Structures are given as structure tokens and as C-alpha cells.
Coordinates of C-alpha atoms in Angstrom, one line a residue:
M10 CA 0.0 0.0 0.0
L11 CA 2.8 2.4 0.8
T12 CA 5.3 1.3 -1.7
A13 CA 3.0 1.7 -4.8
S14 CA 3.6 4.8 -6.9
G15 CA 0.9 7.6 -6.9
E16 CA 0.0 6.7 -10.5
A17 CA -0.4 3.0 -9.8
W18 CA -2.4 3.7 -6.7
A19 CA -4.8 6.0 -8.6
V20 CA -5.3 3.2 -11.2
A21 CA -6.0 0.7 -8.5
V22 CA -8.6 2.9 -6.8
R23 CA -10.4 3.5 -10.1
R24 CA -10.5 -0.2 -10.7
A25 CA -11.9 -0.9 -7.2
E26 CA -14.7 1.6 -7.8
V27 CA -15.8 -0.3 -10.9
I28 CA -14.8 -3.9 -10.1
G29 CA -15.9 -3.9 -6.4
P30 CA -19.7 -3.5 -7.1
L31 CA -19.5 -5.8 -10.1
A32 CA -17.9 -8.6 -8.0
L33 CA -21.0 -8.6 -5.7
R34 CA -23.1 -10.1 -8.5
A35 CA -23.5 -13.8 -8.6
R36 CA -22.9 -13.7 -12.4
V37 CA -21.3 -11.1 -14.5
G38 CA -22.6 -11.1 -18.1
V39 CA -20.9 -10.0 -21.2
D40 CA -22.8 -6.7 -21.4
A41 CA -21.7 -5.8 -17.8
A42 CA -18.1 -6.8 -18.5
D43 CA -18.1 -4.7 -21.7
A44 CA -19.5 -1.6 -19.8
A45 CA -16.8 -2.0 -17.1
A46 CA -14.1 -2.4 -19.8
A47 CA -15.2 0.8 -21.5
Q48 CA -15.1 2.7 -18.1
L49 CA -11.5 1.4 -17.4
G50 CA -10.2 1.5 -20.9
I51 CA -9.2 -2.2 -20.9
S52 CA -10.5 -5.4 -22.7
R53 CA -13.3 -7.7 -21.5
R54 CA -10.7 -10.4 -20.7
Q55 CA -8.9 -8.1 -18.4
V56 CA -12.1 -7.2 -16.6
Y57 CA -12.7 -10.9 -15.9
A58 CA -9.1 -11.2 -14.7
L59 CA -9.6 -8.3 -12.3
L60 CA -12.8 -9.9 -11.0
R61 CA -10.9 -13.1 -10.3
R62 CA -8.2 -11.2 -8.4
W63 CA -10.7 -9.3 -6.3
R64 CA -12.7 -12.4 -5.3
Q65 CA -9.6 -14.5 -4.6
G66 CA -8.0 -11.7 -2.7
E67 CA -9.2 -9.8 0.4
G68 CA -11.4 -7.4 -1.5
V69 CA -9.2 -4.3 -1.0
V70 CA -7.6 -1.8 -3.3
T71 CA -4.1 -3.5 -3.3
D72 CA -5.6 -6.5 -5.0
L73 CA -6.0 -4.5 -8.2
L74 CA -2.6 -2.8 -8.3
P75 CA -1.0 -2.9 -11.8
G76 CA 1.7 -5.4 -12.2
T77 CA 5.3 -4.3 -12.8
S78 CA 8.1 -6.0 -14.6
S79 CA 11.4 -6.7 -12.9
G80 CA 13.3 -6.9 -16.2
G81 CA 14.3 -10.5 -15.4
R82 CA 15.8 -9.7 -12.0
G83 CA 15.8 -12.8 -9.8
W84 CA 15.7 -15.3 -12.6
S85 CA 18.7 -17.4 -13.4
R86 CA 20.4 -17.0 -16.8
L87 CA 22.5 -20.1 -16.3
P88 CA 21.8 -23.3 -18.2
D89 CA 19.7 -25.8 -16.2
E90 CA 22.6 -28.3 -16.0
V91 CA 24.9 -25.7 -14.4
E92 CA 22.2 -24.5 -12.0
A93 CA 21.6 -28.1 -10.9
L94 CA 25.3 -28.7 -10.4
L95 CA 25.6 -25.6 -8.2
A96 CA 22.7 -26.8 -6.0
E97 CA 24.3 -30.3 -5.8
V98 CA 27.7 -29.1 -4.8
V99 CA 26.5 -26.5 -2.3
G100 CA 24.3 -29.1 -0.7
L101 CA 27.0 -31.7 -0.4
R102 CA 30.1 -29.6 0.2
Y103 CA 29.0 -26.3 1.8
L104 CA 26.0 -27.4 3.9
S105 CA 28.0 -29.9 6.0
R106 CA 29.5 -30.1 9.4
Q107 CA 33.0 -29.9 7.8
R108 CA 32.3 -26.2 7.1
R109 CA 34.3 -25.9 3.9
S110 CA 35.1 -22.4 2.7
V111 CA 33.6 -20.8 -0.3
A112 CA 36.9 -21.0 -2.2
A113 CA 37.0 -24.8 -1.6
V114 CA 33.4 -25.2 -2.8
Y115 CA 34.1 -23.1 -5.9
R116 CA 37.1 -25.3 -6.8
E117 CA 34.8 -28.3 -6.7
V118 CA 32.3 -26.5 -8.9
V119 CA 35.0 -25.8 -11.5
R120 CA 36.2 -29.4 -11.4
Q121 CA 32.7 -30.8 -11.9
C122 CA 31.9 -28.4 -14.7
R123 CA 35.1 -29.3 -16.6
M124 CA 34.5 -33.0 -16.1
R125 CA 30.9 -32.7 -17.5
G126 CA 31.8 -30.3 -20.3
L127 CA 29.8 -27.4 -18.9
A128 CA 30.5 -23.7 -18.9
V129 CA 32.1 -22.6 -15.6
P130 CA 30.1 -20.0 -13.7
A131 CA 31.7 -17.0 -12.1
R132 CA 32.7 -17.2 -8.5
N133 CA 30.3 -14.4 -7.6
T134 CA 27.5 -16.5 -9.0
L135 CA 28.3 -19.2 -6.4
V136 CA 28.5 -16.5 -3.7
R137 CA 25.0 -15.2 -4.6
R138 CA 23.5 -18.7 -4.5
I139 CA 25.0 -19.2 -1.0
E140 CA 23.8 -15.7 0.2
G141 CA 20.3 -16.6 -1.0
L142 CA 20.0 -19.6 1.3
D143 CA 18.1 -19.4 4.6
P144 CA 20.6 -18.3 7.3
A145 CA 18.9 -20.6 9.9
A146 CA 19.2 -23.6 7.6
V147 CA 22.8 -22.8 6.8
V148 CA 23.8 -22.5 10.5
S149 CA 21.8 -25.7 11.4
A150 CA 23.5 -27.7 8.7
R151 CA 27.1 -26.4 9.4
E152 CA 27.0 -25.8 13.2
G153 CA 24.1 -27.8 14.6
A154 CA 20.6 -27.1 16.0
D155 CA 21.9 -25.5 19.2
R156 CA 23.7 -22.7 17.4
V157 CA 20.7 -21.8 15.2
R158 CA 18.5 -20.7 18.2
A159 CA 20.1 -17.2 18.1
L160 CA 18.7 -16.8 14.6
R161 CA 15.2 -17.7 15.5
S162 CA 12.7 -15.7 17.5
A163 CA 11.4 -17.1 20.8
G164 CA 8.0 -17.8 19.3
G165 CA 7.9 -17.0 15.6
Q166 CA 5.3 -14.2 15.7
P167 CA 3.8 -14.7 19.2
P168 CA 0.7 -12.6 20.2
V169 CA 1.4 -9.8 22.6
I170 CA 0.4 -11.0 26.1
E171 CA -1.0 -8.0 28.0
G172 CA -4.0 -9.3 30.1
L173 CA -3.7 -11.0 33.4
L174 CA -3.8 -14.8 33.2
E175 CA -4.1 -14.5 29.4
Q176 CA -1.2 -17.1 29.3
V177 CA 0.2 -19.0 32.2
Q178 CA 3.4 -21.1 31.7
M179 CA 3.7 -24.3 33.8
D180 CA 6.5 -26.8 34.5
H181 CA 8.0 -28.9 37.2
T182 CA 11.4 -30.0 38.4
V183 CA 13.0 -31.9 41.2
V184 CA 14.0 -29.6 44.0
D185 CA 17.8 -29.2 44.7
L186 CA 17.2 -30.0 48.4
E187 CA 17.1 -33.0 50.7
V188 CA 14.0 -32.8 53.0
V189 CA 13.4 -34.7 56.3
D190 CA 10.3 -36.5 57.6
D191 CA 8.1 -35.0 60.3
R192 CA 8.6 -37.7 62.9
F193 CA 12.3 -38.6 63.0
R194 CA 13.7 -35.5 61.2
R195 CA 15.8 -37.7 59.0
P196 CA 16.4 -37.3 55.3
I197 CA 13.8 -38.8 52.9
G198 CA 15.0 -37.6 49.6
R199 CA 14.3 -34.7 47.2
P200 CA 10.7 -33.5 46.6
Y201 CA 9.2 -32.2 43.3
V202 CA 7.8 -28.7 42.7
T203 CA 5.3 -27.7 40.1
A204 CA 5.1 -24.0 39.4
A205 CA 2.9 -21.7 37.3
I206 CA 3.8 -18.1 36.2
D207 CA 1.6 -15.4 34.6
V208 CA 3.4 -14.2 31.5
A209 CA 1.9 -10.7 31.5
S210 CA 2.8 -9.8 35.1
R211 CA 5.6 -12.3 35.8
C212 CA 3.7 -13.2 39.0
V213 CA 3.9 -16.7 40.4
V214 CA 0.3 -17.8 40.5
G215 CA 0.6 -21.5 41.4
L216 CA 3.1 -23.6 43.4
V217 CA 2.8 -27.2 44.6
V218 CA 5.4 -29.4 46.4
T219 CA 4.9 -33.2 46.4
L220 CA 6.9 -36.3 47.1
E221 CA 5.5 -38.0 44.1
P222 CA 7.0 -37.6 40.6
P223 CA 5.3 -35.2 38.3
S224 CA 1.9 -36.5 37.0
A225 CA -1.5 -35.4 35.9
L226 CA -2.4 -35.0 39.6
S227 CA 0.5 -32.6 40.1
V228 CA -0.7 -30.5 37.2
G229 CA -4.3 -30.5 38.6
L230 CA -3.1 -29.5 42.1
C231 CA -1.1 -26.6 40.6
L232 CA -4.1 -25.5 38.6
V233 CA -6.2 -25.6 41.8
H234 CA -3.6 -23.5 43.6
T235 CA -3.6 -21.1 40.7
A236 CA -7.4 -20.7 40.5
T237 CA -8.3 -20.5 44.2
D238 CA -7.8 -17.8 46.8
K239 CA -4.5 -18.5 48.6
R240 CA -5.4 -16.9 51.9
A241 CA -6.8 -20.1 53.4
W242 CA -3.7 -22.0 52.2
L243 CA -1.4 -19.4 53.8
E244 CA -3.3 -19.7 57.1
R245 CA -2.9 -23.5 57.1
L246 CA 0.8 -23.0 56.7
G247 CA 0.9 -20.4 59.4
V248 CA 2.6 -17.8 57.1
Q249 CA 2.1 -14.1 57.4
A250 CA 2.4 -13.1 53.8
V251 CA 0.3 -11.5 51.0
W252 CA -0.3 -13.5 47.8
P253 CA -3.3 -12.1 46.0
M254 CA -2.4 -13.5 42.6
S255 CA -5.1 -16.0 41.9
G256 CA -7.7 -16.7 39.2
K257 CA -8.6 -19.1 36.4
P258 CA -6.1 -18.9 33.5
R259 CA -7.4 -18.4 30.0
M260 CA -4.5 -20.5 28.6
I261 CA -1.7 -22.7 30.0
H262 CA 1.5 -23.1 28.1
V263 CA 3.3 -26.4 28.8
D264 CA 5.9 -28.7 27.3
N265 CA 5.3 -32.1 25.7
A266 CA 5.7 -34.3 28.8
A267 CA 3.2 -37.2 29.1
E268 CA 1.5 -35.7 32.2
F269 CA 0.6 -32.6 30.2
K270 CA -1.2 -34.7 27.5
S271 CA -3.4 -36.8 29.8
E272 CA -7.1 -37.2 29.2
A273 CA -7.8 -35.7 32.6
L274 CA -5.9 -32.5 31.9
R275 CA -7.4 -32.1 28.4
R276 CA -11.0 -32.7 29.5
G277 CA -10.6 -30.5 32.6
C278 CA -9.3 -27.6 30.5
D279 CA -12.1 -28.1 28.0
Q280 CA -14.7 -28.1 30.9
H281 CA -13.5 -24.8 32.3
G282 CA -12.7 -23.0 29.0
I283 CA -8.9 -23.1 29.5
A284 CA -6.9 -23.3 26.3
L285 CA -4.0 -25.8 26.3
E286 CA -0.9 -24.9 24.3
Y287 CA 2.2 -27.0 23.8
R288 CA 5.7 -25.8 23.1
P289 CA 7.2 -26.7 19.6
L290 CA 9.3 -29.8 19.8
G291 CA 13.1 -29.3 20.2
L292 CA 12.7 -25.6 21.2
P293 CA 12.8 -25.4 25.0
H294 CA 13.3 -21.6 24.9
F295 CA 9.6 -21.3 24.0
G296 CA 9.0 -21.8 27.7
G297 CA 11.8 -19.5 28.7
I298 CA 9.8 -17.5 31.3
I299 CA 8.9 -20.5 33.5
E300 CA 12.4 -22.0 33.0
R301 CA 14.0 -18.8 34.2
L302 CA 11.6 -18.8 37.2
I303 CA 12.5 -22.4 38.2
G304 CA 16.2 -21.6 37.7
T305 CA 16.0 -18.5 40.0
M306 CA 14.0 -20.6 42.5
M307 CA 16.7 -23.3 42.6
E308 CA 19.4 -20.7 43.0
M309 CA 17.6 -19.5 46.2
V310 CA 17.2 -23.1 47.3
H311 CA 21.0 -23.5 47.1
E312 CA 21.3 -21.2 50.1
L313 CA 19.2 -23.6 52.3
P314 CA 20.8 -26.4 54.5
G315 CA 20.6 -29.7 52.8
T316 CA 20.9 -28.4 49.3
T317 CA 22.2 -30.8 46.6
F318 CA 23.3 -27.9 44.3
S319 CA 22.9 -28.2 40.6
N320 CA 25.4 -31.1 40.0
P321 CA 27.9 -33.2 41.9
A322 CA 30.8 -31.1 40.8
E323 CA 29.2 -28.0 42.3
R324 CA 28.3 -29.9 45.5
G325 CA 31.8 -31.1 46.1
D326 CA 32.2 -32.8 49.5
Y327 CA 29.2 -31.1 51.0
D328 CA 27.0 -33.7 52.8
S329 CA 23.4 -32.8 51.8
Q330 CA 21.7 -35.5 53.8
A331 CA 23.6 -34.8 57.0
S332 CA 22.8 -31.1 56.6
A333 CA 19.1 -31.5 55.8
V334 CA 16.7 -29.9 58.3
L335 CA 13.5 -28.8 56.5
T336 CA 10.3 -30.9 56.2
V337 CA 8.0 -30.6 53.2
A338 CA 5.7 -28.3 55.2
E339 CA 8.6 -26.1 56.2
L340 CA 9.8 -26.0 52.6
N341 CA 6.3 -24.8 51.6
K342 CA 6.4 -22.0 54.2
W343 CA 9.9 -20.9 52.9
L344 CA 8.7 -21.0 49.3
A345 CA 5.6 -18.9 50.1
L346 CA 7.8 -16.3 51.8
A347 CA 10.3 -16.4 48.9
V348 CA 7.5 -15.8 46.4
A349 CA 6.1 -12.9 48.4
S350 CA 9.6 -11.4 48.4
Y351 CA 10.0 -12.0 44.6
H352 CA 6.7 -10.2 43.9
G353 CA 8.1 -7.1 45.6
Q354 CA 11.3 -6.8 43.7
V355 CA 11.7 -4.8 40.4
H356 CA 11.6 -7.2 37.4
G357 CA 14.3 -6.5 34.8
T358 CA 11.9 -6.9 31.8
L359 CA 8.9 -5.2 33.3
K360 CA 10.9 -2.3 34.9
Q361 CA 8.4 -2.6 37.8
T362 CA 7.6 -5.1 40.5
P363 CA 5.4 -8.1 39.5
A364 CA 3.0 -7.2 42.3
G365 CA 2.7 -3.6 40.9
R366 CA 2.1 -5.0 37.4
W367 CA -0.6 -7.3 38.8
E368 CA -2.4 -4.4 40.6
Q369 CA -2.1 -2.3 37.4
G370 CA -3.8 -5.1 35.4
V371 CA -6.5 -5.4 38.1
A372 CA -7.2 -1.7 37.9
E373 CA -7.4 -1.9 34.1
S374 CA -9.6 -5.0 33.6
G375 CA -10.8 -6.0 37.1
R376 CA -9.7 -8.8 39.4
P377 CA -9.6 -12.3 37.8
A378 CA -12.4 -14.6 38.9
T379 CA -11.3 -17.3 41.4
V380 CA -12.8 -20.7 42.0
A381 CA -14.8 -21.1 45.2
G382 CA -15.1 -24.9 45.3
E383 CA -11.6 -26.2 45.5
T384 CA -12.6 -29.9 45.6
A385 CA -15.1 -29.6 42.8
F386 CA -12.5 -27.9 40.6
L387 CA -9.9 -30.5 41.4
V388 CA -12.2 -33.3 40.5
D389 CA -12.3 -32.2 36.9
F390 CA -8.5 -32.7 36.6
L391 CA -8.3 -36.1 38.4
P392 CA -7.3 -39.2 36.5
V393 CA -10.2 -40.7 34.5
I394 CA -11.4 -44.3 34.9
R395 CA -14.3 -45.9 33.1
R396 CA -16.4 -48.7 34.7
T397 CA -19.8 -50.4 34.2
L398 CA -22.3 -49.9 37.0
T399 CA -23.4 -53.2 38.7
R400 CA -26.0 -53.9 41.5
T401 CA -23.2 -53.5 44.1
G402 CA -21.9 -50.2 42.6
F403 CA -18.4 -49.9 41.1
T404 CA -15.3 -52.1 41.5
I405 CA -11.9 -50.5 40.9
D406 CA -8.7 -52.3 41.5
H407 CA -10.4 -54.9 43.8
V408 CA -12.1 -52.2 45.9
Q409 CA -15.9 -51.8 45.9
Y410 CA -17.7 -48.4 46.0
F411 CA -21.4 -47.8 46.6
S412 CA -23.7 -44.9 47.5
D413 CA -27.5 -44.6 47.7
A414 CA -27.2 -41.9 45.0
L415 CA -26.5 -44.7 42.5
K416 CA -29.8 -46.5 43.0
P417 CA -31.8 -44.6 40.4
W418 CA -29.2 -45.6 37.8
I419 CA -28.9 -49.3 38.8
A420 CA -32.4 -50.1 37.6
R421 CA -31.5 -48.9 34.0
R422 CA -27.8 -49.8 34.1
D423 CA -28.2 -52.2 31.1
R424 CA -29.1 -49.1 28.9
L425 CA -26.2 -47.0 30.2
E426 CA -22.7 -46.8 28.8
K427 CA -19.7 -47.1 31.1
F428 CA -19.5 -44.4 33.7
V429 CA -16.8 -41.8 33.8
L430 CA -15.1 -42.0 37.2
R431 CA -12.5 -39.7 38.8
R432 CA -10.1 -40.8 41.6
D433 CA -7.6 -39.0 43.7
P434 CA -4.5 -41.2 43.8
R435 CA -3.6 -39.8 47.2
D436 CA -6.8 -41.0 48.8
I437 CA -8.9 -43.7 47.0
S438 CA -11.5 -43.9 49.9
R439 CA -13.9 -42.2 47.6
I440 CA -14.5 -41.7 43.9
W441 CA -16.6 -39.3 41.8
A442 CA -19.0 -40.7 39.3
L443 CA -20.3 -38.5 36.4
D444 CA -24.0 -38.3 36.0
P445 CA -25.0 -40.1 32.8
D446 CA -26.5 -36.9 31.6
G447 CA -23.1 -35.2 32.1
D448 CA -24.4 -32.6 34.5
A449 CA -22.5 -33.2 37.8
Y450 CA -20.3 -35.6 39.7
V451 CA -21.7 -37.8 42.6
Q452 CA -19.3 -38.7 45.4
V453 CA -19.2 -42.5 46.0
P454 CA -17.4 -43.8 49.1
Y455 CA -16.1 -47.3 50.0
R456 CA -18.9 -49.8 50.1
T457 CA -17.4 -50.9 53.5
L458 CA -17.1 -47.5 55.3
S459 CA -14.8 -49.0 58.0
R460 CA -12.0 -49.3 55.6
P461 CA -9.1 -46.8 56.1
P462 CA -8.1 -44.3 53.5
I463 CA -5.2 -45.5 51.4
S464 CA -3.3 -44.2 48.4
V465 CA -3.2 -45.8 45.0
W466 CA 0.5 -46.5 45.5
E467 CA -0.2 -48.5 48.7
Q468 CA -3.0 -50.4 46.8
R469 CA -0.7 -51.4 44.0
A470 CA 2.1 -52.5 46.3
A471 CA -0.3 -54.6 48.3
V472 CA -1.6 -56.3 45.1
A473 CA 2.0 -57.0 44.0
R474 CA 2.8 -58.5 47.5
L475 CA -0.3 -60.7 47.3
R476 CA 0.7 -61.9 43.8
E477 CA 4.2 -62.8 45.2
Q478 CA 2.5 -65.0 47.8
G479 CA 0.8 -66.9 45.1
R480 CA -2.7 -65.4 45.4
D481 CA -4.4 -65.8 42.0
Q482 CA -7.6 -64.1 43.3
V483 CA -7.2 -60.9 45.2
D484 CA -10.3 -59.9 47.3
E485 CA -10.9 -56.6 49.1
H486 CA -10.4 -58.0 52.6
A487 CA -7.0 -59.5 51.8
L488 CA -6.0 -56.3 50.1
F489 CA -6.7 -54.1 53.1
A490 CA -5.2 -56.7 55.5
M491 CA -2.0 -56.6 53.4
V492 CA -2.0 -52.7 53.4
E493 CA -2.2 -52.8 57.2
Q494 CA 0.7 -55.3 57.5
M495 CA 2.8 -53.2 55.1
R496 CA 2.1 -50.0 57.1
Q497 CA 3.2 -51.7 60.4
I498 CA 6.4 -52.9 58.7
T499 CA 7.0 -49.4 57.3
D500 CA 6.4 -47.8 60.7
T501 CA 8.8 -50.1 62.3
A502 CA 11.5 -49.6 59.7
A503 CA 11.0 -45.8 59.4
A504 CA 13.6 -45.2 62.1
T505 CA 16.4 -46.7 60.0
T506 CA 15.3 -46.8 56.4
R507 CA 15.1 -43.7 54.2
K508 CA 12.7 -45.2 51.8
A509 CA 10.3 -46.3 54.6
R510 CA 10.4 -42.8 56.1
R511 CA 9.5 -41.3 52.7
Q512 CA 6.5 -43.8 52.4
V513 CA 5.3 -42.8 55.9
Q514 CA 5.5 -39.1 55.0
R515 CA 3.5 -39.7 51.8
R516 CA 0.9 -41.6 53.8
S517 CA 0.6 -38.8 56.3
T518 CA -0.8 -36.6 53.5
T519 CA -3.6 -39.1 53.1
R520 CA -4.3 -39.0 56.8
D521 CA -4.4 -35.2 56.8
R522 CA -6.8 -35.2 53.9
A523 CA -9.1 -37.7 55.6
A524 CA -9.1 -35.7 58.9
S525 CA -9.8 -32.4 57.1
A526 CA -12.6 -33.9 54.9
P527 CA -16.0 -32.4 55.5
T528 CA -18.3 -34.4 57.7
P529 CA -21.6 -35.6 56.2
P530 CA -24.6 -33.4 56.9
P531 CA -27.1 -34.5 59.6
P532 CA -30.2 -36.4 58.5
P533 CA -33.2 -34.2 57.6
P534 CA -35.9 -33.9 60.2
C535 CA -39.1 -36.0 60.0
Q536 CA -41.9 -34.6 57.8
E537 CA -44.3 -34.3 60.8
D538 CA -41.7 -32.3 62.8
R539 CA -41.0 -30.1 59.9
A540 CA -44.7 -29.4 59.4
A541 CA -45.5 -28.9 63.1
G542 CA -42.3 -27.0 64.1
A543 CA -43.2 -27.7 67.8
A544 CA -41.4 -29.5 70.6
A545 CA -42.3 -33.2 71.1
Q546 CA -45.0 -33.9 73.7
P547 CA -44.8 -36.7 76.3
F548 CA -47.0 -39.8 75.9
E549 CA -50.2 -39.6 78.0
V550 CA -50.4 -43.4 78.6
I551 CA -47.4 -45.8 78.7
E552 CA -48.3 -49.5 78.5
Q553 CA -46.7 -51.6 81.2
W554 CA -45.1 -55.0 80.2

């Protein structure tokens, strides 16, 4: 639009005035085409050509700019045989890890041309062919993929991220720190952290520390921490800090790990209108913001007692296990305070504090909406299981589940598909069954309510132990009896065995969840009492036996 000459632009505007209304017709006849040709001073064939360009283009003036001749610039004047030889030699000799010079490549061109009886091109011709190659492709072929990153943008042409929670990057890593258990205060290994950062404000919006390796559950827990108000979480930790950065993200940007491609995560994001975007393969710098956050976080962790540093060479003879003093809960407290401190420091890219940028975004577009029901939100991101409903409810991994809420569906179970079930791996004492109409989840507990809460890892270990004992058939009673035996063994060995202490610490999370679970509501009052609303009266006559 700006590079066209004034004369060419005037011609295009005049053409648009005539061709634009003509293109709105479903069919342009010969008479209409001749009238347009007379107005523009061109032939009928040219009118139809302009109509085609207008319809295939964007319907703007630049679609009808007159063409210009380059005088043959950009076209090769070499014979096809010589052009093919140049491409062949450049591909084999120049685009290789041996990184031959232009002079060496030209000598090979001269030798090949003389052998084949072809005219030898000038050296400048070869230089122009090399200069016309894609610089990124040249560096990749001659120096490798790592060296080509400097020639590529971090995201091609990424959209400008300005709104709060418009894009949240998420990733996890093993923490460079040995932690201790709550009971014996002895080392149990390194935990894992899953973190989420808002790209627009650079605020940390989600943080979860677990003893389990990264999984779909870790991602779900981090999303819950991101979307819910953090004041209750800070109170449970006993931390006096301000962390107002919460809300449901519009998009999460993750890498291509298996836990980020689970059905639970995809369906949960679809349910809550959260877009899921993956980094291009082989380009880790696309997630540079979260990678930098994790790197900064680990640098701070290196100042804590019990750190493992980044590698054995950096650690030297420092005894990480002997120096470990922090439990997982205490690490959570320290991280909460570290994040609060980070939010108050001026960010190099923003030229302001992340907290200040967040409040600026809140003032411009309002505070992001948070999720009130933490458990209900988490359920949508729990692992998915599909089972058929029977008269006794559901059976998952040798454990039976039943609730009176299932009774209306049992009568027509033969006409229903398999139910979509959700289960928290940390506590399998209850599951959530999706209504066949897809409206809501129904909580379904153990069929035998006296069973203790256990984790899916304990369940699998118990089944494996029963198989080792030669049990072909595993029943629920034997399963829970084996879990109890394994817990007793683990508790006894916890004083001496690091792995046992870690298992006990993982199990304590299940106990805490069971203790903090809401109690069932009291039974509703009788219909008569509800209607009368009066105190019960004593019997007038009591029969003697």
C-alpha cells in the first residue's frame, strides 16, 4: 500500500470503484463486462481477470494494483545443467559439518563443470547462491541445532500478552534440596515442585510441592492452587504473607511431557474453558519464562541447609543428607515467603515489581475470577477411569464403591454406557461418578465404610505383594489386610530406612486429607416435625409390660 507509486495507486482505486460493485453479483454477463471495460479502458478479458483477483484476494484496493516488470531480475540465466550442479555441490560440500570455505566449494564447482563439459560459472554466482540460502538452515547444517537458536525468534510471531492470566506457563522439576520427615527429622530424599507463572505480570500464580514424581495429579493440584484464593492456604501453613495473585487462567502453556497430555488435563481444561498450548518440539526456549523462574528458585534453594546444588561437581564434598533440616511443610512455608519477596522486587523486563504490574492489570480489567469450590474444581482434573455400574456399585482395583445416590441408575444400568469416574491417587477412599447426563459428579465412598483411606501406591504395592505370595484371586479383605501389614512394617523400619520414612511421609498426606474432609450433613428432620415445628410432647399413657 505504501510502496506503490501515486500513478499506480490511482489506477487501483479507479479499478476498485468499478470492479468492487461488479464482484458482488453472482454472475457477470458479457454486457456488464463490456461496460466495465469501457469505463476502465481495458479489454473484456482483463475485466474478468480483475474480477478473479478481487474475489480470490481480500477485497481491497491493493488486490488490483497494476503489475510491474522486474526486467528478469531474480531469474537465473545459467543453463539448467549448471544450476543443478551448483545446487548439488552447495548441498554436499558447503552445507556440511566440515564447514568448507567458499573457495574450496568453488574449486569443486570448477572441477565438476570441466568433467561434464559445462560452462564454468563465475565465483560471484556461487556467492550469490549461498547468500540466497536461509541463514537458519545454513547454520543448522554447518554448526548444529543449538547454534541456530540465536537466529530464530522465541516464538515466531507470538501474540502480545497483556492481560492478566491470558497465558500461564507451567512446568515442574525436582528440588535441589534434601528434606526430612516430620517424625524422625531424618532425610527422605528430594521433593518435586510444580510452578505456574503469569506471562503478563511475571507473578507466580501456582506452586505445589509433592513427594510423588510429576503426574497429571501434580498439574491438577497446581491449577487448583492457581485458580483458588490463597489466603486459606497461607493460614494453614501459618505464614504471614500477602499473595493475591489467583484466578482461572485463559491459557496454560506447557511442554510435551506425558503428564501434560493426559485425558484428565485435556478434558478438565475443556470443561473450564482453559486453552491448552504446547511448546514446539526441540525448542525449549519457548518456555523461557517458566524455565527462568525455576532456575531462579533453585538458586535461592541452594542457600538452604541440605541443598544438593545443581550437580555433583558444584556440590563437592558437601554432605546434603547430613545437613538436611527442612520438612515438606517447612519448605512450603519458605517458598511462600520467597515468592512474596520476589513479587516485591523490580523485574528487569517489566521495569516494575510483579505485584505492581498485577495491581495495574486489576485496575485496568478487574480482578480475575477465582474458583470457590476447591474440591469440585480439582475433580475435573483427576485421572479418568471408566467402569460399568453393577448392582453393588463400582469395582476399581479390587475395591468396591457404593452410594445410595447410584440407586436410580442401577435399575436402568443395562441401557447406560460405562460411567466416567474420577479418583484422587492420594486417597482412594472415595471416587466421583459423572451423572450419565453429564451434569454433575456424585461422590461415592467405599462400600465398606470402616476401611481406612489408602493411596493408590499402597494399593498397587499390596496387590503386588499378594501376587508374590501366590494369590491368584485378590479380594478386598485380603487387600486391606496386606496394606495394614505393610504399614506396620514401614512404621517399624522408618527409624532406620530412608525409603520407609518417605513412604510414611507420603501416607501422612492421606491421613491429613481424611481428617480435614467435611463431615456428612445431619439427616433431615421428619416430615411431621417439619410441618408442626413444635417441641415433642410426652405420651399420656405408657403401657406396662
